[in-house]
Amino acid sequence: MKNAEQVTFGGSGLDRAAHLRSDADKLTAAASDPNAKCLLLWRGKVLVTGEALDQLGFVPMTHVLVTNGPGGIVETPIFLGLGEKGAPFFAADISDWTAHGHDLSALGAFVDRSEQQHPELPDGYVFAELRRIMTRLPTRDAELAATAKAVIGWHETHRFCARCGVASDLSQAGWQRSCPSCSGQHFPRTDPVVIMLITHGDSVLMGRSPGWPDKMFSLLAGFVEPGETLEAAVRREVMEEAGVPVGAVSYLSSQPWPFPASLMFGCAGEALSRDIVIDPVEIEEAMWVSKTEMMQAFAGEHPQILPARKGAIAHFLLQNWLADTLA
């Protein structure tokens, strides 16, 4: 796809400056740079600001929540990279803050519209669920948010050495965990997932998982297994979930998906049959949807179908399918 990297979370070209991660002196200098910015996260939510919550709410590295905050998943800020003019970007987690007086009932829900404001932050700076505001963010902000959320989320679930079980230490500016006992080295994990635009004639195969909002459908997707190619994963997942055999498979586009840390491989596949036999353990329903029906769904006029979430690669692929811009 010529416009592949226009997908949400892709295409900003962030300079990750990996050579600085092991240089303590240069990292200290970067953190002391007056132009350095830090993105705060709280319980998986990112700090945003703006009238429409359409930009990340960076704070200086000298802010009290960075230098002496309540703590969180990682003990020191993580180095994210350098901006166009060399300004360093960092991320810090303050999940230990107890948001007294805030509505926390929606935390972790499929749809979380709640916002939390820390008393040490300016008016208009709030923590918001990234899924909710991801399509509003500029390209660079979106990549920084996805990176910070995925890496901090990895630290939350990988505090102990996978080889010997001893508590590991953060190293390489947050991009590694090192075991003080067996010298094991562990790196942020990204799980490969295939998501499939399976077509038969002028129709596309859509499905829905249990627990999704009423009428919401998306493309079928699944994790790539060890020893498996992307093409084989596409055919296996579609057969497992919908009982539809798939012939030719081609790659379209990818998307880092920080919920918690996947890399979505968007693929196109040609169905060899229209017969559907779903696995009720995998999905709740599947159907063939024509281009005309999908256009109605995107316009909000279809009585039975809501399209995939805006910002997700499924929505992006379907948009390009409707516009005949997949090539």
XYZ file of C-alpha atoms in Angstrom:
327
model
C 0.000 0.000 0.000
C 1.363 3.403 -0.964
C -0.325 5.036 2.031
C 0.396 2.194 4.473
C 2.102 4.327 7.113
C -0.807 6.745 7.312
C -2.406 4.307 9.759
C -2.793 5.563 13.350
C 0.456 5.202 15.377
C 2.522 4.864 12.191
C 4.688 7.044 10.009
C 6.121 9.770 12.258
C 9.753 8.704 11.795
C 10.749 9.239 15.436
C 14.521 9.186 15.993
C 14.740 6.634 18.797
C 18.462 7.370 19.266
C 19.154 3.858 20.570
C 22.858 4.660 20.830
C 22.115 6.916 23.824
C 20.415 4.195 25.886
C 23.657 2.715 27.192
C 25.482 6.029 27.695
C 24.710 7.217 31.238
C 26.437 10.587 30.783
C 24.592 11.432 27.578
C 21.280 10.310 29.080
C 21.864 12.568 32.072
C 22.631 15.429 29.703
C 19.463 14.679 27.709
C 17.342 14.681 30.869
C 18.925 18.016 31.881
C 18.261 19.618 28.491
C 15.887 22.568 29.064
C 13.952 21.468 25.967
C 13.437 17.906 27.226
C 9.806 16.801 27.621
C 8.241 14.024 29.649
C 4.952 12.272 28.970
C 3.165 11.091 32.107
C 1.094 7.904 32.219
C -1.302 6.801 34.927
C -2.776 3.304 35.022
C -2.379 2.938 31.262
C -3.830 6.352 30.445
C -1.813 9.126 28.791
C -1.676 12.781 29.763
C -3.371 14.957 27.149
C -4.398 18.571 26.784
C -5.980 20.924 24.264
C -9.570 21.983 23.804
C -10.379 18.677 22.096
C -7.779 16.656 24.029
C -5.855 16.495 20.768
C -2.251 16.782 21.937
C -0.054 15.089 24.493
C 0.356 16.928 27.807
C 4.128 16.977 28.200
C 5.736 18.326 31.364
C 9.355 19.443 31.872
C 11.826 16.999 33.378
C 12.026 19.324 36.391
C 8.334 18.864 37.214
C 7.702 17.522 40.715
C 5.854 14.483 39.340
C 8.980 13.520 37.409
C 11.616 14.303 40.022
C 9.684 13.312 43.134
C 6.390 11.859 42.015
C 4.269 9.211 43.760
C 5.954 6.439 41.741
C 4.581 3.790 39.489
C 5.515 0.867 37.296
C 9.018 2.084 36.407
C 11.361 3.731 38.879
C 12.992 6.159 36.418
C 11.774 7.917 33.254
C 12.093 5.942 30.026
C 13.955 7.534 27.132
C 11.749 7.579 24.023
C 13.906 9.407 21.484
C 14.707 12.786 19.956
C 12.480 15.316 18.228
C 13.218 17.131 14.962
C 15.425 19.720 16.684
C 17.080 17.191 18.959
C 14.779 17.788 21.936
C 14.690 14.618 24.095
C 11.424 12.848 24.878
C 10.910 10.764 28.023
C 7.986 8.952 29.642
C 7.241 8.389 33.333
C 4.546 6.409 35.097
C 2.730 7.706 38.189
C 0.250 4.884 38.690
C 0.715 4.955 42.465
C -1.285 8.193 42.591
C -4.681 7.579 44.177
C -7.234 9.637 42.274
C -9.504 10.519 45.170
C -12.835 11.984 44.102
C -12.564 10.709 40.518
C -14.833 8.227 38.792
C -12.748 5.074 38.336
C -15.564 2.686 37.431
C -14.715 2.719 33.712
C -10.986 1.936 34.074
C -10.126 -1.017 31.845
C -13.528 -1.050 30.157
C -13.982 -1.338 26.384
C -15.120 2.279 26.378
C -13.635 4.593 29.017
C -14.694 8.216 28.657
C -13.592 9.208 32.153
C -10.826 11.753 32.734
C -8.621 12.285 35.779
C -6.748 15.468 36.644
C -3.792 15.431 39.036
C -3.726 18.384 41.473
C -0.077 19.100 40.560
C -0.896 19.569 36.884
C -2.270 22.683 35.122
C -5.952 23.063 34.305
C -6.803 21.296 31.072
C -4.227 18.529 31.576
C -6.033 15.217 32.098
C -5.356 11.504 31.874
C -7.485 9.926 29.130
C -7.787 6.474 27.580
C -5.600 6.360 24.451
C -8.178 4.402 22.428
C -10.616 7.258 22.920
C -8.371 10.079 21.674
C -5.867 8.315 19.391
C -7.319 9.640 16.119
C -7.100 13.237 17.375
C -3.366 13.200 18.054
C -0.746 14.498 15.612
C 1.351 11.740 14.035
C 4.380 12.325 16.263
C 2.309 12.470 19.448
C 0.555 9.239 18.469
C 3.850 7.369 18.014
C 5.235 8.679 21.296
C 2.066 7.697 23.159
C 2.010 4.205 21.643
C 5.685 3.663 22.433
C 5.436 4.886 26.018
C 2.288 2.893 26.770
C 3.647 -0.337 25.307
C 7.057 -0.160 26.999
C 5.681 0.806 30.413
C 3.052 -1.906 30.094
C 5.815 -4.430 29.394
C 7.666 -3.420 32.567
C 4.462 -3.945 34.555
C 4.260 -7.607 33.545
C 7.967 -8.455 33.349
C 9.456 -7.441 36.684
C 11.033 -10.844 37.301
C 13.631 -12.777 35.353
C 12.014 -15.383 33.087
C 15.039 -17.658 33.546
C 15.485 -17.779 37.310
C 12.604 -15.790 38.839
C 14.714 -13.143 40.595
C 13.526 -9.512 40.508
C 15.167 -7.846 37.500
C 16.537 -4.317 37.147
C 15.597 -1.664 34.609
C 18.476 -0.883 32.244
C 19.203 0.651 28.833
C 17.053 3.708 29.625
C 14.014 1.482 30.047
C 14.533 -0.700 26.977
C 15.895 -3.711 28.832
C 15.591 -5.563 32.122
C 18.706 -7.252 33.488
C 18.839 -10.052 36.044
C 21.348 -9.484 38.870
C 21.407 -13.215 39.615
C 21.808 -15.138 36.336
C 22.736 -12.186 34.083
C 19.705 -12.810 31.900
C 18.729 -9.942 29.619
C 15.107 -9.309 28.654
C 13.724 -6.897 26.066
C 10.302 -5.334 25.430
C 7.945 -7.846 23.903
C 5.826 -7.240 20.822
C 3.275 -9.881 19.832
C 2.683 -10.369 16.063
C -0.989 -10.431 15.092
C -2.529 -10.901 11.650
C -5.696 -9.005 10.808
C -7.392 -10.047 7.619
C -9.326 -8.289 4.883
C -10.890 -11.469 3.482
C -12.920 -10.825 0.350
C -15.122 -12.869 -1.965
C -16.258 -10.927 -4.968
C -17.578 -7.577 -3.783
C -17.983 -8.607 -0.140
C -15.735 -8.678 2.930
C -15.807 -11.104 5.858
C -16.642 -9.421 9.179
C -16.971 -10.791 12.698
C -17.608 -9.759 16.275
C -16.326 -10.927 19.634
C -18.458 -11.425 22.745
C -18.566 -8.317 24.908
C -18.227 -5.833 22.067
C -20.686 -2.930 21.842
C -23.953 -3.863 20.184
C -23.742 -4.094 16.358
C -19.963 -3.522 16.252
C -18.147 -5.685 13.682
C -14.518 -5.815 12.599
C -12.098 -7.830 10.501
C -11.013 -11.229 11.819
C -7.648 -11.285 13.602
C -5.414 -13.610 15.582
C -1.922 -14.146 16.978
C 0.838 -15.606 14.833
C 2.061 -18.898 16.303
C 5.711 -20.026 16.604
C 7.073 -21.461 13.359
C 4.273 -19.911 11.296
C 4.388 -17.508 8.354
C 1.986 -14.562 8.148
C 0.233 -16.223 5.216
C -0.245 -19.467 7.117
C -1.524 -17.572 10.166
C -4.120 -15.791 8.016
C -5.427 -19.055 6.580
C -5.434 -20.843 9.941
C -7.179 -18.046 11.856
C -9.916 -17.562 9.265
C -10.554 -21.300 9.114
C -10.592 -21.613 12.919
C -12.896 -18.664 13.504
C -15.235 -18.765 10.514
C -14.615 -22.064 8.712
C -13.747 -20.218 5.483
C -10.847 -21.540 3.348
C -8.482 -18.844 2.056
C -6.310 -18.954 -1.067
C -3.917 -16.173 -2.067
C -2.708 -13.927 0.772
C -0.835 -10.621 0.441
C 0.566 -8.073 2.900
C -0.976 -4.596 3.071
C 0.127 -2.549 6.087
C 1.142 -2.770 9.742
C 0.218 -0.940 12.922
C 1.794 -0.922 16.375
C -1.131 -1.519 18.731
C -0.239 -0.706 22.367
C -3.167 -2.555 23.975
C -1.011 -3.944 25.444
C 1.814 -4.491 22.897
C 1.034 -6.006 19.513
C 2.179 -5.411 15.957
C -0.808 -5.811 13.672
C -0.019 -7.177 10.195
C -2.804 -6.167 7.856
C -3.232 -8.765 5.110
C -5.580 -9.325 2.201
C -6.900 -12.804 1.478
C -9.117 -14.344 -1.188
C -11.835 -16.598 0.184
C -12.437 -19.867 -1.672
C -15.961 -20.223 -0.308
C -18.716 -18.082 1.177
C -19.894 -20.781 3.581
C -19.427 -19.731 7.222
C -19.201 -22.064 10.212
C -18.159 -20.058 13.275
C -16.320 -21.307 16.332
C -18.455 -19.843 19.155
C -15.458 -19.917 21.484
C -13.535 -17.614 19.129
C -16.236 -15.255 17.857
C -19.897 -14.552 18.417
C -20.988 -13.926 14.825
C -19.568 -13.590 11.302
C -21.088 -12.400 8.045
C -20.307 -11.283 4.521
C -20.820 -7.544 4.016
C -21.047 -5.973 0.582
C -19.341 -2.698 -0.326
C -22.706 -0.985 -0.486
C -23.583 -2.166 3.019
C -20.154 -1.180 4.346
C -20.542 2.307 2.925
C -23.835 2.534 4.774
C -22.125 1.375 7.980
C -19.356 3.971 7.625
C -22.024 6.632 7.108
C -23.812 5.458 10.263
C -26.871 4.451 8.253
C -26.760 0.649 8.454
C -29.404 -0.787 10.814
C -27.320 -3.809 11.904
C -23.632 -2.941 11.556
C -21.296 -0.485 13.221
C -17.834 -0.313 11.604
C -14.561 -1.099 13.344
C -13.231 1.437 15.839
C -11.727 4.554 14.240
C -7.950 4.487 14.576
C -7.735 0.694 14.428
C -6.065 -0.849 11.380
C -9.311 -2.680 10.586
C -11.034 0.667 10.024
C -8.056 1.867 7.961
C -8.051 -1.214 5.717
C -11.798 -1.080 5.194
C -11.601 2.609 4.268
C -8.982 1.838 1.635
C -10.961 -1.157 0.384
C -14.001 1.066 -0.124
C -11.883 3.720 -1.855
C -10.052 1.155 -4.050
C -6.689 2.380 -2.697
C -5.277 -0.894 -1.359
C -2.679 -1.103 -4.140
